[in-house]
Short mmCIF file of C-alpha atoms and ligand atoms in Angstrom, two decimals:
data_model
loop_
_atom_site.label_atom_id
_atom_site.label_comp_id
_atom_site.label_asym_id
_atom_site.label_seq_id
_atom_site.Cartn_x
_atom_site.Cartn_y
_atom_site.Cartn_z
CA UNK A 1 -17.19 0.25 22.45
CA UNK A 2 -20.32 -0.77 20.55
CA UNK A 3 -20.23 -4.26 18.99
CA UNK A 4 -16.50 -4.28 18.30
CA UNK A 5 -15.30 -6.74 15.71
CA UNK A 6 -11.54 -6.29 15.95
CA UNK A 7 -9.73 -5.66 19.23
CA UNK A 8 -6.02 -5.11 19.71
CA UNK A 9 -4.94 -6.89 22.89
CA UNK A 10 -1.76 -5.17 24.07
CA UNK A 11 0.23 -7.26 26.55
CA UNK A 12 2.07 -5.05 29.05
CA UNK A 13 2.37 -7.31 32.07
CA UNK A 14 6.14 -7.79 31.90
CA UNK A 15 8.35 -6.83 34.81
CA UNK A 16 11.48 -6.21 32.72
CA UNK A 17 13.35 -3.44 34.49
CA UNK A 18 16.82 -4.30 33.25
CA UNK A 19 17.05 -0.91 31.51
CA UNK A 20 17.38 0.67 34.93
CA UNK A 21 15.80 0.81 38.32
CA UNK A 22 12.17 1.73 38.66
CA UNK A 23 9.80 1.58 35.74
CA UNK A 24 9.25 -1.53 33.63
CA UNK A 25 10.48 -0.75 30.12
CA UNK A 26 7.01 -0.42 28.57
CA UNK A 27 6.44 2.64 30.78
CA UNK A 28 9.76 4.39 30.10
CA UNK A 29 9.45 7.74 28.33
CA UNK A 30 10.24 7.56 24.62
CA UNK A 31 9.88 10.87 22.83
CA UNK A 32 7.58 12.31 25.48
CA UNK A 33 5.24 9.31 25.53
CA UNK A 34 5.53 6.04 27.40
CA UNK A 35 6.81 3.20 25.22
CA UNK A 36 3.47 1.39 25.25
CA UNK A 37 1.49 4.50 24.35
CA UNK A 38 3.12 4.63 20.91
CA UNK A 39 1.70 1.27 19.86
CA UNK A 40 -1.67 1.87 21.52
CA UNK A 41 -2.11 5.14 19.59
CA UNK A 42 -1.20 3.39 16.33
CA UNK A 43 -3.84 0.70 16.88
CA UNK A 44 -6.47 3.25 17.97
CA UNK A 45 -5.87 5.21 14.76
CA UNK A 46 -6.13 2.14 12.47
CA UNK A 47 -9.46 2.14 10.62
CA UNK A 48 -9.91 -1.66 10.97
CA UNK A 49 -9.31 -1.71 14.73
CA UNK A 50 -12.39 -1.04 16.87
CA UNK A 51 -10.72 -0.85 20.26
CA UNK A 52 -7.65 -1.56 22.33
CA UNK A 53 -7.55 -3.62 25.52
CA UNK A 54 -4.38 -3.52 27.57
CA UNK A 55 -3.25 -6.19 30.05
CA UNK A 56 -1.00 -4.89 32.83
CA UNK A 57 0.71 -6.08 36.00
CA UNK A 58 -1.30 -5.36 39.14
CA UNK A 59 1.51 -3.18 40.53
CA UNK A 60 1.59 -0.90 37.47
CA UNK A 61 -1.86 0.71 37.60
CA UNK A 62 -0.61 4.18 38.54
CA UNK A 63 2.06 4.37 35.83
CA UNK A 64 -0.37 2.83 33.33
CA UNK A 65 -2.98 5.50 34.07
CA UNK A 66 -0.37 8.23 33.61
CA UNK A 67 0.94 6.63 30.41
CA UNK A 68 -2.44 6.47 28.64
CA UNK A 69 -4.05 9.64 30.04
CA UNK A 70 -6.56 11.08 27.59
CA UNK A 71 -6.85 7.97 25.40
CA UNK A 72 -10.18 6.24 24.78
CA UNK A 73 -9.49 2.90 26.50
CA UNK A 74 -11.43 0.53 28.75
CA UNK A 75 -10.00 -0.19 32.21
CA UNK A 76 -6.91 -2.40 31.95
CA UNK A 77 -7.06 -6.11 32.73
CA UNK A 78 -4.66 -7.70 35.19
CA UNK A 79 -2.27 -10.25 33.74
CA UNK A 80 -0.61 -13.35 35.10
CA UNK A 81 2.91 -14.47 35.98
CA UNK A 82 3.98 -15.16 32.38
CA UNK A 83 3.27 -13.58 29.03
CA UNK A 84 1.14 -16.56 28.10
CA UNK A 85 -0.89 -16.28 31.32
CA UNK A 86 -1.36 -12.55 30.68
CA UNK A 87 -2.67 -13.16 27.17
CA UNK A 88 -5.09 -15.78 28.50
CA UNK A 89 -6.29 -13.31 31.16
CA UNK A 90 -6.74 -10.70 28.44
CA UNK A 91 -8.68 -13.06 26.19
CA UNK A 92 -10.92 -14.16 29.07
CA UNK A 93 -11.50 -10.49 29.88
CA UNK A 94 -12.80 -9.88 26.34
CA UNK A 95 -15.58 -12.46 26.75
CA UNK A 96 -18.30 -9.85 27.19
CA UNK A 97 -17.09 -7.84 24.20
CA UNK A 98 -16.82 -11.08 22.18
CA UNK A 99 -14.86 -9.60 19.27
CA UNK A 100 -14.64 -11.42 15.96
CA UNK A 101 -10.86 -10.93 15.69
CA UNK A 102 -8.03 -10.12 18.06
CA UNK A 103 -4.60 -8.69 17.29
CA UNK A 104 -2.24 -9.68 20.11
CA UNK A 105 0.66 -7.25 20.45
CA UNK A 106 3.68 -6.77 22.72
CA UNK A 107 3.64 -3.43 24.54
CA UNK A 108 7.42 -3.17 24.10
CA UNK A 109 7.12 -2.85 20.28
CA UNK A 110 6.39 0.87 19.95
CA UNK A 111 6.90 1.13 16.18
CA UNK A 112 4.16 -1.17 14.95
CA UNK A 113 2.79 0.45 11.79
CA UNK A 114 -0.50 0.54 9.93
CA UNK A 115 0.90 -1.44 6.99
CA UNK A 116 1.87 -4.37 9.21
CA UNK A 117 -1.49 -4.29 11.04
CA UNK A 118 -3.35 -4.21 7.73
CA UNK A 119 -1.34 -7.09 6.19
CA UNK A 120 -1.82 -9.23 9.30
CA UNK A 121 -5.58 -8.71 9.33
CA UNK A 122 -5.87 -9.26 5.59
CA UNK A 123 -4.07 -12.61 5.86
CA UNK A 124 -6.50 -13.70 8.55
CA UNK A 125 -9.27 -13.74 5.93
CA UNK A 126 -7.91 -16.93 4.39
CA UNK A 127 -6.21 -18.46 7.44
CA UNK A 128 -6.95 -19.36 11.05
CA UNK A 129 -4.08 -17.16 12.20
CA UNK A 130 -1.57 -14.68 10.80
CA UNK A 131 1.53 -13.12 12.31
CA UNK A 132 3.94 -10.40 11.34
CA UNK A 133 7.40 -11.86 10.81
CA UNK A 134 10.65 -11.29 8.95
CA UNK A 135 12.68 -13.84 6.98
CA UNK A 136 16.12 -14.51 8.48
CA UNK A 137 18.91 -12.82 6.54
CA UNK A 138 21.84 -13.82 8.74
CA UNK A 139 23.43 -17.27 8.59
CA UNK A 140 22.68 -19.45 11.60
CA UNK A 141 25.37 -21.11 13.70
CA UNK A 142 25.18 -23.33 16.70
CA UNK A 143 27.93 -22.41 19.18
CA UNK A 144 29.70 -24.34 21.89
CA UNK A 145 32.50 -22.91 24.08
CA UNK A 146 32.81 -19.89 21.81
CA UNK A 147 33.28 -21.95 18.65
CA UNK A 148 30.91 -22.98 15.91
CA UNK A 149 29.82 -26.54 16.43
CA UNK A 150 27.41 -26.67 13.53
CA UNK A 151 25.98 -24.51 10.78
CA UNK A 152 22.21 -24.48 10.46
CA UNK A 153 20.13 -24.11 7.35
CA UNK A 154 18.18 -20.88 7.56
CA UNK A 155 15.95 -21.75 4.60
CA UNK A 156 12.34 -21.12 5.52
CA UNK A 157 13.16 -19.60 8.92
CA UNK A 158 11.40 -16.42 10.06
CA UNK A 159 11.64 -14.16 13.10
CA UNK A 160 8.21 -13.78 14.69
CA UNK A 161 6.98 -10.32 15.62
CA UNK A 162 3.63 -9.06 16.79
CA UNK A 163 0.81 -8.31 16.06
CA UNK A 164 -0.42 -11.88 15.82
CA UNK A 165 -4.01 -12.08 14.58
CA UNK A 166 -6.58 -14.77 15.25
CA UNK A 167 -10.30 -15.25 15.37
CA UNK A 168 -11.25 -14.68 18.96
CA UNK A 169 -12.97 -18.02 19.65
CA UNK A 170 -10.09 -20.01 18.11
CA UNK A 171 -7.30 -18.37 20.08
CA UNK A 172 -9.27 -18.32 23.35
CA UNK A 173 -9.80 -22.08 23.04
CA UNK A 174 -6.15 -22.62 22.12
CA UNK A 175 -4.93 -20.60 25.10
CA UNK A 176 -7.28 -22.40 27.48
CA UNK A 177 -5.96 -25.72 26.21
CA UNK A 178 -2.36 -24.54 26.56
CA UNK A 179 -2.74 -23.04 30.06
CA UNK A 180 0.32 -23.92 32.14
CA UNK A 181 2.52 -24.66 29.14
CA UNK A 182 5.36 -22.27 28.33
CA UNK A 183 4.99 -21.00 24.77
CA UNK A 184 6.90 -17.85 23.82
CA UNK A 185 4.21 -16.44 21.55
CA UNK A 186 0.61 -16.90 20.51
CA UNK A 187 1.50 -18.47 17.18
CA UNK A 188 3.04 -21.34 19.17
CA UNK A 189 -0.11 -21.63 21.28
CA UNK A 190 -2.17 -21.68 18.08
CA UNK A 191 0.09 -24.25 16.44
CA UNK A 192 -0.20 -26.50 19.50
CA UNK A 193 -3.97 -26.38 18.98
CA UNK A 194 -3.58 -27.33 15.32
CA UNK A 195 -4.39 -23.90 13.88
CA UNK A 196 -2.71 -22.97 10.61
CA UNK A 197 -0.90 -19.65 11.00
CA UNK A 198 0.17 -17.52 8.04
CA UNK A 199 3.37 -15.47 7.90
CA UNK A 200 3.09 -11.91 6.62
CA UNK A 201 5.84 -9.35 6.18
CA UNK A 202 6.55 -7.44 9.37
CA UNK A 203 8.81 -4.42 9.63
CA UNK A 204 12.41 -4.12 10.83
CA UNK A 205 11.40 -1.05 12.84
CA UNK A 206 8.79 -3.10 14.70
CA UNK A 207 11.45 -4.51 17.03
CA UNK A 208 10.92 -5.36 20.68
CA UNK A 209 12.68 -3.19 23.24
CA UNK A 210 14.49 -5.61 25.55
CA UNK A 211 17.95 -4.21 26.23
CA UNK A 212 19.43 -0.76 26.79
CA UNK A 213 20.77 -0.96 23.22
CA UNK A 214 17.23 -1.51 21.95
CA UNK A 215 16.10 1.56 23.83
CA UNK A 216 18.90 3.64 22.30
CA UNK A 217 17.92 2.30 18.87
CA UNK A 218 14.31 3.33 19.52
CA UNK A 219 15.32 6.85 20.50
CA UNK A 220 17.58 7.12 17.46
CA UNK A 221 14.83 5.90 15.15
CA UNK A 222 12.37 8.38 16.60
CA UNK A 223 14.87 11.23 16.25
CA UNK A 224 15.54 10.22 12.61
CA UNK A 225 11.84 10.45 11.87
CA UNK A 226 11.64 13.86 13.54
CA UNK A 227 14.22 15.81 11.59
CA UNK A 228 12.62 19.27 11.85
CA UNK A 229 14.38 20.60 14.94
CA UNK A 230 12.87 23.72 16.54
CA UNK A 231 13.96 25.91 19.42
CA UNK A 232 11.59 28.16 21.37
CA UNK A 233 12.14 30.63 24.18
CA UNK A 234 9.93 31.77 27.02
CA UNK A 235 10.15 34.53 29.60
CA UNK A 236 7.94 35.34 32.56
CA UNK A 237 7.91 37.46 35.71
CA UNK A 238 5.54 37.46 38.66
CA UNK A 239 5.68 39.93 41.54
CA UNK A 240 5.70 39.15 45.24
CA UNK A 241 2.67 39.68 47.49
CA UNK A 242 1.94 38.57 51.04
CA UNK A 243 2.08 34.84 51.57
CA UNK A 244 4.09 31.92 52.89
CA UNK A 245 5.17 29.93 49.82
CA UNK A 246 5.77 30.09 46.09
CA UNK A 247 5.22 27.46 43.38
CA UNK A 248 8.34 27.11 41.25
CA UNK A 249 8.69 24.50 38.51
CA UNK A 250 5.84 22.54 40.06
CA UNK A 251 7.39 22.43 43.53
CA UNK A 252 6.01 24.17 46.61
CA UNK A 253 8.83 26.24 48.10
CA UNK A 254 8.30 27.83 51.55
CA UNK A 255 9.00 31.58 51.49
CA UNK A 256 8.04 34.74 53.34
CA UNK A 257 6.07 35.96 50.32
CA UNK A 258 3.87 34.52 47.58
CA UNK A 259 3.73 35.26 43.86
CA UNK A 260 0.75 37.17 42.48
CA UNK A 261 -1.02 35.72 39.48
CA UNK A 262 -4.29 34.47 38.10
CA UNK A 263 -3.10 30.84 38.27
CA UNK A 264 -0.65 29.51 40.85
CA UNK A 265 1.87 32.00 39.37
CA UNK A 266 4.54 29.37 38.71
CA UNK A 267 6.95 31.49 36.64
CA UNK A 268 9.18 28.51 35.85
CA UNK A 269 6.44 26.39 34.32
CA UNK A 270 5.01 29.42 32.53
CA UNK A 271 8.34 30.17 30.87
CA UNK A 272 8.77 26.53 29.78
CA UNK A 273 5.18 26.44 28.49
CA UNK A 274 5.85 29.52 26.36
CA UNK A 275 9.12 28.06 25.09
CA UNK A 276 7.31 24.90 23.91
CA UNK A 277 4.47 26.84 22.31
CA UNK A 278 7.04 29.09 20.67
CA UNK A 279 8.94 26.13 19.24
CA UNK A 280 5.86 24.92 17.37
CA UNK A 281 4.60 28.39 16.44
CA UNK A 282 1.47 27.96 18.57
CA UNK A 283 1.21 31.38 20.19
CA UNK A 284 1.68 31.94 23.91
CA UNK A 285 0.30 30.81 27.24
CA UNK A 286 -2.02 33.82 27.50
CA UNK A 287 -3.65 32.90 24.20
CA UNK A 288 -4.27 29.32 25.28
CA UNK A 289 -5.26 30.17 28.86
CA UNK A 290 -6.62 33.76 28.97
CA UNK A 291 -5.82 35.35 32.36
CA UNK A 292 -9.41 36.61 32.68
CA UNK A 293 -10.90 33.11 32.35
CA UNK A 294 -12.28 31.95 35.73
CA UNK A 295 -11.38 28.35 34.85
CA UNK A 296 -7.69 29.13 35.38
CA UNK A 297 -8.08 31.01 38.67
CA UNK A 298 -5.58 29.40 41.07
CA UNK A 299 -4.98 26.64 38.51
CA UNK A 300 -1.90 24.48 39.02
CA UNK A 301 0.44 25.38 36.18
CA UNK A 302 1.36 21.78 35.39
CA UNK A 303 -1.93 21.86 33.49
CA UNK A 304 -0.53 24.55 31.14
CA UNK A 305 2.75 22.73 30.65
CA UNK A 306 1.02 19.40 29.98
CA UNK A 307 -1.16 21.18 27.41
CA UNK A 308 1.93 22.49 25.63
CA UNK A 309 3.49 19.01 25.67
CA UNK A 310 0.30 17.57 24.22
CA UNK A 311 0.31 20.25 21.51
CA UNK A 312 3.78 19.02 20.49
CA UNK A 313 2.56 15.39 20.52
CA UNK A 314 -0.50 16.36 18.47
CA UNK A 315 1.90 17.59 15.77
CA UNK A 316 3.54 14.16 15.82
CA UNK A 317 6.59 15.61 17.53
CA UNK A 318 8.58 15.18 20.71
CA UNK A 319 10.13 17.46 23.27
CA UNK A 320 13.88 16.87 23.08
CA UNK A 321 14.89 19.09 26.00
CA UNK A 322 13.83 21.99 28.21
CA UNK A 323 16.11 24.32 30.16
CA UNK A 324 14.82 26.96 32.55
CA UNK A 325 16.68 29.60 34.56
CA UNK A 326 14.97 31.04 37.63
CA UNK A 327 16.07 34.60 38.43
CA UNK A 328 15.74 35.83 42.01
CA UNK A 329 17.72 36.73 45.12
CA UNK A 330 15.46 34.59 47.31
CA UNK A 331 14.25 31.92 47.96
CA UNK A 332 17.22 29.62 47.44
CA UNK A 333 16.57 27.28 44.51
CA UNK A 334 19.41 24.79 44.98
CA UNK A 335 17.77 22.63 47.67
CA UNK A 336 14.69 22.20 45.44
CA UNK A 337 16.36 21.79 42.08
CA UNK A 338 16.30 17.99 41.87
CA UNK A 339 12.63 17.92 42.82
CA UNK A 340 11.91 20.52 40.13
CA UNK A 341 13.72 18.49 37.46
CA UNK A 342 11.77 15.39 38.50
CA UNK A 343 8.45 17.23 38.46
CA UNK A 344 8.99 18.75 35.01
CA UNK A 345 10.04 15.31 33.74
CA UNK A 346 6.84 13.79 35.14
CA UNK A 347 4.64 16.45 33.55
CA UNK A 348 6.27 16.16 30.11
CA UNK A 349 7.17 12.43 30.31
CA UNK A 350 10.83 13.31 29.83
CA UNK A 351 13.90 11.53 31.16
CA UNK A 352 15.73 13.66 33.75
CA UNK A 353 18.70 14.23 31.42
CA UNK A 354 16.37 16.09 29.07
CA UNK A 355 15.38 18.59 31.77
CA UNK A 356 17.51 21.37 33.24
CA UNK A 357 16.70 23.80 36.04
CA UNK A 358 19.19 26.55 36.86
CA UNK A 359 19.10 29.62 39.06
CA UNK A 360 20.82 32.97 39.15
CA UNK A 361 20.52 36.39 40.74
CA UNK A 362 20.88 39.80 39.12
CA UNK A 363 23.49 40.92 41.66
CA UNK A 364 20.78 42.94 43.41
CA UNK A 365 20.30 45.06 40.30
CA UNK A 366 16.91 45.99 38.93
CA UNK A 367 13.43 44.89 39.99
CA UNK A 368 14.41 41.24 40.51
CA UNK A 369 17.52 42.30 42.42
CA UNK A 370 15.39 44.43 44.73
CA UNK A 371 13.33 41.34 45.48
CA UNK A 372 10.12 42.61 43.92
CA UNK A 373 9.39 39.29 42.26
CA UNK A 374 10.80 36.25 40.48
CA UNK A 375 11.67 35.93 36.81
CA UNK A 376 12.24 32.90 34.63
CA UNK A 377 13.54 32.32 31.15
CA UNK A 378 13.40 29.04 29.31
CA UNK A 379 14.56 27.36 26.13
CA UNK A 380 12.94 24.27 24.65
CA UNK A 381 14.05 22.05 21.81
CA UNK A 382 11.32 20.25 19.93
CA UNK A 383 11.58 17.73 17.10
CA UNK A 384 8.79 17.55 14.54
CA UNK A 385 8.25 15.38 11.48
CA UNK A 386 9.60 17.20 8.42
MG1 MG B 1 3.04 33.90 34.13
#
């Protein structure tokens, strides 16, 4: 980053795992990309944003690196125990870059849009702060024991979203002064420091994923935006040669033979790769990775599959599902099936219920039945913007 003037500070330090065991919600796969990657890509693509700095929890480095692979980002900063402490750590970490303006954004709001970013920055021109927000439409009630104890006047009330924009020096000073307090957002930190903060129109789609319902809403919204549903098929066969293992769907399976091929000869991943490329009309695996090219000699095939997944993402689309059938008499696939589903999900950033691995034989008929090799056929469903 050379002399950046506007930095988006994306706060991803939260430990919220209530959507399920394992990954914090900002790292869950949403349409083939981690939740936080959606927002990061939107900021990176905004013409007024010069760079993105992410603040993460120290334990999350590995999933962060996987989530943002290939993006032009500086190393992440490590946050603190609360959101406020993480923002302060992020602001302190920007000291060397010394940006003119910062846009502070929650990683769990994947649908931030260019209009909201632009309005927030524009409002900062005449104010010491500006946040995206929405006026309250619902009536407000105070409840006690399941009954209304009072009605509240909603006049002038707004729901605060992010991004929240400030001049860097102002908000850094405000956060330093507020260290140890417990403000729920940066507008509150700014207000405590006496900064005037403007409200600009946010976007209903720019909601924060907190609950399982929110996550379902996010998936539904994404699917709505990607109404051009495509199906592609793939088929591949590799023959047996001497060896002691085969690679199938990204998993090393011990066997009394190996599969011949220029790469690691993973028929399962090759078939899925072709199905994805087919779904977006992007040719076949041989066209993208010519068998004669020395770069792909012995190459692990997850590289090909990841490439196909990225080709879908580059079209603004998502992989909705992949289903592969491995065809062979031996080795037995069953014991390895769960590992294969997990591996394909990792490569494509797909939830396990969007991946299927099946196996069958040909009842000893034909070349596969005689054990001359292994075949695979795959189907992939892809959703693209119309
Ligand atoms: Mg092949």
